[in-house]
Each structure stands twice: as structure tokens, then as C-alpha cells.
Short mmCIF file of C-alpha atoms (C1' of nucleotides) in Angstrom, two decimals:
data_model
loop_
_atom_site.label_atom_id
_atom_site.label_comp_id
_atom_site.label_asym_id
_atom_site.label_seq_id
_atom_site.Cartn_x
_atom_site.Cartn_y
_atom_site.Cartn_z
CA UNK A 170 -1.81 23.10 -17.38
CA UNK A 171 0.47 21.81 -14.74
CA UNK A 172 -0.54 22.49 -11.21
CA UNK A 173 1.71 24.94 -9.45
CA UNK A 174 1.48 22.87 -6.35
CA UNK A 175 3.82 20.38 -7.97
CA UNK A 176 6.56 22.55 -6.60
CA UNK A 177 5.61 21.54 -3.13
CA UNK A 178 6.69 17.98 -3.69
CA UNK A 179 10.01 17.08 -2.21
CA UNK A 180 11.04 14.62 -4.88
CA UNK A 181 10.20 13.87 -8.42
CA UNK A 182 10.58 10.57 -10.16
CA UNK A 183 9.28 9.59 -13.54
CA UNK A 184 7.03 12.59 -13.55
CA UNK A 185 5.42 11.84 -10.23
CA UNK A 186 5.82 13.88 -7.10
CA UNK A 187 6.54 12.50 -3.66
CA UNK A 188 6.03 13.94 -0.23
CA UNK A 189 9.04 12.58 1.55
CA UNK A 190 11.77 10.00 1.16
CA UNK A 191 9.66 7.18 2.54
CA UNK A 192 7.01 7.98 -0.02
CA UNK A 193 9.32 7.14 -2.91
CA UNK A 194 10.08 3.77 -1.40
CA UNK A 195 6.49 2.92 -0.59
CA UNK A 196 5.43 3.66 -4.13
CA UNK A 197 7.84 0.95 -5.26
CA UNK A 198 7.30 -1.67 -2.60
CA UNK A 199 3.81 -0.84 -1.35
CA UNK A 200 0.80 -2.87 -2.25
CA UNK A 201 -0.32 -6.23 -1.06
CA UNK A 202 2.09 -8.50 -2.91
CA UNK A 203 5.20 -6.59 -3.86
CA UNK A 204 7.33 -7.17 -0.79
CA UNK A 205 6.15 -10.75 -0.57
CA UNK A 206 7.31 -11.53 -4.08
CA UNK A 207 10.53 -9.61 -3.66
CA UNK A 208 11.12 -11.52 -0.48
CA UNK A 209 10.88 -14.84 -2.24
CA UNK A 210 13.09 -13.65 -5.06
CA UNK A 211 15.67 -12.40 -2.63
CA UNK A 212 17.63 -15.59 -2.40
CA UNK A 213 17.37 -16.91 -5.91
CA UNK A 214 15.54 -16.52 -9.16
CA UNK A 215 12.24 -18.30 -9.36
CA UNK A 216 9.72 -19.38 -11.94
CA UNK A 217 6.13 -18.24 -12.15
CA UNK A 218 4.82 -21.49 -10.73
CA UNK A 219 7.29 -21.48 -7.88
CA UNK A 220 6.21 -18.03 -6.84
CA UNK A 221 2.62 -19.14 -7.00
CA UNK A 222 3.38 -22.02 -4.70
CA UNK A 223 5.04 -19.73 -2.20
CA UNK A 224 1.98 -17.49 -2.18
CA UNK A 225 -0.96 -19.87 -1.95
CA UNK A 226 -3.43 -16.99 -1.83
CA UNK A 227 -2.32 -14.99 -4.80
CA UNK A 228 -4.29 -15.29 -8.00
CA UNK A 229 -2.51 -15.80 -11.29
CA UNK A 230 -3.84 -12.46 -12.35
CA UNK A 231 -2.35 -10.56 -9.43
CA UNK A 232 0.88 -12.49 -9.70
CA UNK A 233 1.15 -11.50 -13.33
CA UNK A 234 0.24 -7.88 -12.72
CA UNK A 235 2.53 -7.46 -9.75
CA UNK A 236 5.50 -9.05 -11.50
CA UNK A 237 4.97 -6.70 -14.41
CA UNK A 238 4.92 -3.70 -12.11
CA UNK A 239 8.12 -4.80 -10.44
CA UNK A 240 9.67 -5.31 -13.84
CA UNK A 241 8.56 -1.91 -15.06
CA UNK A 242 10.02 -0.34 -11.95
CA UNK A 243 13.30 -2.05 -12.70
CA UNK A 244 13.37 -4.15 -9.57
CA UNK A 245 13.20 -7.54 -11.21
CA UNK A 246 14.04 -8.95 -14.60
CA UNK A 247 12.13 -11.51 -16.59
CA UNK A 248 13.89 -14.09 -18.66
CA UNK A 249 12.12 -16.39 -21.08
CA UNK A 250 13.85 -19.69 -21.72
CA UNK A 251 11.40 -21.62 -23.87
CA UNK A 252 8.67 -19.99 -25.83
CA UNK A 253 6.89 -23.14 -26.90
CA UNK A 254 3.89 -24.45 -24.93
CA UNK A 255 5.78 -25.82 -21.96
CA UNK A 256 7.11 -22.37 -21.29
CA UNK A 257 9.84 -21.51 -18.88
CA UNK A 258 10.26 -18.06 -17.43
CA UNK A 259 12.49 -17.01 -14.62
CA UNK A 260 12.28 -13.92 -12.47
CA UNK A 261 15.21 -12.52 -10.60
CA UNK A 262 16.24 -9.34 -8.82
CA UNK A 263 18.09 -6.75 -10.84
CA UNK A 264 20.97 -4.85 -9.30
CA UNK A 265 18.50 -2.17 -8.40
CA UNK A 266 16.28 -4.81 -6.86
CA UNK A 267 19.22 -6.16 -4.92
CA UNK A 268 19.79 -2.74 -3.43
CA UNK A 269 16.46 -3.31 -1.76
CA UNK A 270 17.54 -6.40 0.11
CA UNK A 271 18.73 -4.61 3.25
CA UNK A 272 15.43 -2.75 3.29
CA UNK A 273 13.46 -5.95 2.91
CA UNK A 274 15.52 -7.59 5.63
CA UNK A 275 14.84 -4.74 7.99
CA UNK A 276 11.14 -4.76 7.24
CA UNK A 277 10.96 -8.52 7.59
CA UNK A 278 12.84 -8.57 10.85
CA UNK A 279 10.49 -6.02 12.34
CA UNK A 280 7.45 -7.81 10.93
CA UNK A 281 8.61 -11.09 12.36
CA UNK A 282 9.21 -9.52 15.71
CA UNK A 283 5.74 -8.01 15.71
CA UNK A 284 4.18 -11.32 14.70
CA UNK A 285 6.00 -13.15 17.46
CA UNK A 286 5.33 -10.54 20.08
CA UNK A 287 1.75 -9.71 19.30
CA UNK A 288 0.66 -12.52 17.08
CA UNK A 289 -2.06 -14.92 18.06
CA UNK A 290 -2.45 -13.32 21.48
CA UNK A 291 -5.32 -11.10 20.52
CA UNK A 292 -7.05 -13.79 18.55
CA UNK A 293 -9.60 -14.82 21.12
CA UNK A 294 -10.12 -11.53 22.85
CA UNK B 236 -17.32 -21.59 9.03
CA UNK B 237 -13.67 -20.78 8.99
CA UNK B 238 -11.84 -21.51 5.81
CA UNK B 239 -9.36 -24.33 6.11
CA UNK B 240 -6.95 -22.39 4.00
CA UNK B 241 -6.29 -20.16 6.97
CA UNK B 242 -3.77 -22.76 7.98
CA UNK B 243 -1.65 -21.84 5.02
CA UNK B 244 -0.89 -18.44 6.41
CA UNK B 245 2.48 -18.08 7.98
CA UNK B 246 1.45 -15.64 10.68
CA UNK B 247 -1.67 -14.55 12.39
CA UNK B 248 -2.30 -11.23 14.02
CA UNK B 249 -5.57 -9.86 15.28
CA UNK B 250 -7.41 -12.57 13.44
CA UNK B 251 -5.85 -11.82 10.10
CA UNK B 252 -3.48 -14.09 8.23
CA UNK B 253 -0.23 -13.02 6.61
CA UNK B 254 1.87 -14.59 3.91
CA UNK B 255 5.32 -13.74 5.10
CA UNK B 256 7.09 -11.50 7.56
CA UNK B 257 7.15 -8.51 5.23
CA UNK B 258 3.41 -8.79 4.86
CA UNK B 259 2.82 -8.10 8.53
CA UNK B 260 4.91 -4.98 8.33
CA UNK B 261 3.32 -3.69 5.15
CA UNK B 262 -0.13 -4.07 6.63
CA UNK B 263 0.93 -1.64 9.35
CA UNK B 264 2.93 0.86 7.35
CA UNK B 265 1.53 0.41 3.85
CA UNK B 266 -0.83 2.89 2.26
CA UNK B 267 -0.19 6.28 0.86
CA UNK B 268 0.25 8.31 4.00
CA UNK B 269 1.29 6.08 6.87
CA UNK B 270 5.05 6.19 6.51
CA UNK B 271 4.93 9.86 5.69
CA UNK B 272 3.12 10.70 8.90
CA UNK B 273 5.25 8.35 10.96
CA UNK B 274 8.30 9.98 9.46
CA UNK B 275 7.23 13.42 10.59
CA UNK B 276 6.34 12.11 14.03
CA UNK B 277 9.68 10.39 14.33
CA UNK B 278 11.53 13.29 15.86
CA UNK B 279 8.87 14.82 18.02
CA UNK B 280 5.19 14.89 18.73
CA UNK B 281 3.14 17.09 16.48
CA UNK B 282 -0.28 18.61 16.29
CA UNK B 283 -2.90 17.99 13.65
CA UNK B 284 -2.24 21.27 11.92
CA UNK B 285 1.50 20.79 11.95
CA UNK B 286 1.17 17.44 10.25
CA UNK B 287 -1.12 19.01 7.70
CA UNK B 288 1.50 21.62 6.94
CA UNK B 289 4.15 18.99 6.44
CA UNK B 290 1.93 17.16 3.98
CA UNK B 291 0.52 19.88 1.76
CA UNK B 292 -1.34 17.36 -0.36
CA UNK B 293 -3.14 15.38 2.29
CA UNK B 294 -6.79 16.16 2.89
CA UNK B 295 -8.07 16.63 6.41
CA UNK B 296 -10.16 13.57 5.90
CA UNK B 297 -7.25 11.31 5.01
CA UNK B 298 -5.14 12.82 7.75
CA UNK B 299 -7.83 12.03 10.27
CA UNK B 300 -8.42 8.52 8.96
CA UNK B 301 -4.76 7.63 8.75
CA UNK B 302 -3.99 8.93 12.21
CA UNK B 303 -6.84 6.86 13.56
CA UNK B 304 -5.51 3.75 11.87
CA UNK B 305 -2.06 4.32 13.26
CA UNK B 306 -3.57 4.84 16.67
CA UNK B 307 -5.65 1.68 16.43
CA UNK B 308 -2.57 -0.26 15.42
CA UNK B 309 -0.81 1.07 18.48
CA UNK B 310 1.88 2.94 16.62
CA UNK B 311 0.96 6.42 17.77
CA UNK B 312 -0.89 7.91 20.68
CA UNK B 313 -3.29 10.80 20.69
CA UNK B 314 -3.41 13.27 23.51
CA UNK B 315 -6.08 15.90 23.91
CA UNK B 316 -5.04 19.01 25.81
CA UNK B 317 -7.98 21.34 25.44
CA UNK B 318 -11.43 20.21 24.55
CA UNK B 319 -12.96 23.63 24.09
CA UNK B 320 -13.20 25.23 20.63
CA UNK B 321 -9.56 26.13 20.19
CA UNK B 322 -8.66 22.50 20.58
CA UNK B 323 -5.22 21.16 21.01
CA UNK B 324 -4.28 17.59 20.21
CA UNK B 325 -0.86 16.09 20.00
CA UNK B 326 0.24 12.95 18.28
CA UNK B 327 3.36 11.04 19.18
CA UNK B 328 4.96 7.68 18.61
CA UNK B 329 4.27 4.99 21.18
CA UNK B 330 7.06 2.65 22.24
CA UNK B 331 5.79 0.26 19.64
CA UNK B 332 5.89 3.04 17.11
CA UNK B 333 9.41 3.89 18.14
CA UNK B 334 10.46 0.35 17.39
CA UNK B 335 9.65 1.24 13.81
CA UNK B 336 12.18 4.06 13.60
CA UNK B 337 15.08 1.93 12.34
CA UNK B 338 12.76 0.52 9.71
CA UNK B 339 11.62 3.97 8.66
CA UNK B 340 15.21 5.15 8.54
CA UNK B 341 16.19 2.29 6.31
CA UNK B 342 13.24 2.84 4.01
CA UNK B 343 13.88 6.56 3.87
CA UNK B 344 17.57 6.16 3.17
CA UNK B 345 16.85 3.86 0.28
CA UNK B 346 14.07 6.10 -1.00
CA UNK B 347 16.31 9.11 -0.86
CA UNK B 348 19.03 7.28 -2.68
CA UNK B 349 16.61 6.25 -5.39
CA UNK B 350 15.28 9.77 -5.73
CA UNK B 351 18.77 11.18 -6.04
CA UNK B 352 19.97 8.53 -8.43
CA UNK B 353 16.97 8.22 -10.66
CA UNK B 354 14.95 11.28 -9.87
CA UNK B 355 14.26 13.99 -12.39
CA UNK B 356 16.32 12.29 -15.07
CA UNK B 357 13.41 10.62 -16.78
CA UNK B 358 11.20 13.66 -16.53
CA UNK B 359 11.66 15.02 -20.02
CA UNK B 360 12.20 11.82 -21.90
"C1'" DC C 269 -8.23 24.13 15.86
"C1'" DA C 270 -9.21 19.65 14.90
"C1'" DG C 271 -11.75 17.28 13.15
"C1'" DT C 272 -16.86 14.96 10.66
"C1'" DA C 273 -20.12 14.23 7.06
"C1'" DT C 274 -21.12 13.30 2.41
"C1'" DC C 275 -20.49 12.24 -2.14
"C1'" DC C 276 -17.87 10.19 -5.63
"C1'" DC C 277 -14.34 7.93 -8.39
"C1'" DC C 278 -10.76 5.09 -9.55
"C1'" DG C 279 -7.94 1.33 -9.24
"C1'" DG C 280 -6.39 -2.64 -6.36
"C1'" DA C 281 -7.69 -7.06 -5.85
"C1'" DG C 282 -10.56 -11.37 -6.32
"C1'" DA C 283 -12.99 -15.23 -9.18
"C1'" DT C 284 -13.32 -17.67 -13.10
"C1'" DA C 285 -12.52 -19.05 -17.74
"C1'" DC C 286 -9.63 -19.26 -21.56
"C1'" DT C 287 -4.88 -19.50 -24.58
"C1'" DG C 288 0.06 -19.65 -26.98
"C1'" DC D 3 3.66 -23.76 -18.07
"C1'" DA D 4 2.82 -19.11 -17.87
"C1'" DG D 5 0.16 -16.36 -18.54
"C1'" DT D 6 -4.68 -13.17 -20.66
"C1'" DA D 7 -9.43 -11.81 -20.71
"C1'" DT D 8 -13.46 -10.45 -18.41
"C1'" DC D 9 -16.35 -9.30 -14.89
"C1'" DT D 10 -17.03 -7.67 -10.42
"C1'" DC D 11 -16.60 -5.74 -5.91
"C1'" DC D 12 -14.76 -3.15 -2.37
"C1'" DG D 13 -12.44 0.33 -0.18
"C1'" DG D 14 -8.65 3.71 -0.39
"C1'" DG D 15 -8.43 8.09 -1.40
"C1'" DG D 16 -10.00 12.79 -3.16
"C1'" DA D 17 -13.15 17.23 -2.95
"C1'" DT D 18 -16.02 19.93 -0.57
"C1'" DA D 19 -18.84 21.55 3.10
"C1'" DC D 20 -19.91 21.61 7.76
"C1'" DT D 21 -19.15 21.46 13.35
"C1'" DG D 22 -17.84 21.15 18.69
#
DNA sequence: CAGTATCCCCGGAGATACTG
DNA sequence: CAGTATCTCCGGGGATACTG
């Protein structure tokens, strides 16, 4: 039984309903680490260990999970170069992922502005 | 005891550390309902019940919680007009919240594009 | 009308240890 | 090097009922 209320959604994607256009985007880039990883992949492809270094606080588990989600959503691609013990894997933005760059830039610019304007000030209040 | 690793954060805001510029932004607009509500408040101020109508799937609880978060973060302001039983409260973007509009527009445009390009197609596969 | 108050569940996220 | 495997915890989010 499918709920009739599904019709009230504005968009559908992969069987899931969304409330408005921003909702679709947030489902793809929301979450604690997604934009951060995408941000570091923006310029160039990177290896697992490089990404880990850029995000000192991420656990290997979350890094692995988040990369897989981004891959499943088609935003990044994963390329294995050597399968034997000293493995080498590179992650890079797909074309779809690259379409996100202007969005990431806009978000980052605003975030930076907020951090510079409001950052640190409230710390000791 | 404050953890020394705090120094590894790139930004600080209200006592919390952030990993990169996108992180700051996501902390303010991430979550299931924030961008949706901001989106509907973008054009004009709205009342509690109006917002509820625009988001048929939100519960009153989540609407209340999310609005409070947005208010605490300074993105929206809450104005009470009548305190007696038939209450009237209006929510609107603050100047800070208005600074988000270009970001929301960018996110929405991308989300809409994604929905139109990829939406529905995969539904019956 | 505009919320609270509860209760509850699931999954995001962390910590740690282990592996091909 | 690039991950899995567990275990755990916390809180976001949902459902329902109640209130100033």
C-alpha cells in the first residue's frame, strides 16, 4: 500500500519524495561530511589517505561510508589502481559532481563570510 | 580541559569548531527542514499555519523545533501579534537570513535541475 | 491558532580493533 | 594503504495527545 500523500510531494527521485527544490539538494549534500569531502575533491582527485589528512576529525569509518554514499549518488567516482596490499584508490568528481561546484562555491563563500563576521566574537560571552 | 585538537579546526563559531567553510554553512542550513522553511520564508513573512500548509509532511513538533533553531541562529525573527487564544505569530527572515537568499537560490536551482534531469526516470526500474 | 509534552525509533556518527 | 567489523551512544525526527 502506497500512501496517497505521496502525491503531495513536489518532486520524486529514485522513489523518494521531496518537499521543495532545496530538499532534493540537501538530501545529496546534507550530512556532516559530504560538503567537506566534495570541497576537497573540487580541485583535484584525491586518495583515501589524503582526504583523511584534510579532515583530521573524520573517522575512517565515516570517511568510507560517506564516500560510498557520494559514489552511490553519482557525485564522485572511485578508481582502484592497485589491488595488492599497498592499495591505491583515487576519488574524483563525476560530471554530475562537477555540476555541484558552483553550489559548493556559493555555500563556501557564505560560510566563510559568516565565520569571518561572526566567528570567534561570541566565544567568550 | 579543552582538547588540544581544537586547534586543528579551521573556523570557530559560538564555541564550536568547523572543518572548512562549507561546514559552517551546513551547520546552519543542514537538517531535513531548514532550507525548506527558509525557502518559503524567502519571499515574505509567514505564519505558523501557513508554513505548515506549505510542508504537508512536517509535524507541528518539528516545525516548532526547526523554527526555534533558525531563530536562535539569527536567521529568522519571530513576532507575536496577539497573545490571546487566537494567537498570531509571524516569521520572517532577518538581514542575516536574507544574506542566505543567493545561497538558497543556487541550491534550489541545482536541486530543480537534478529533479528535472534525473527525477522520475529511475522510479520503475 | 500556535504551539508543548511525551514517548519512541531509527540511523548518523564516534571509538576501537581488525584485514586484503 | 584503504578500508571492514562491531559496539555504542546520542539526537534528529516521527506520532500522538494535550494547552494557553
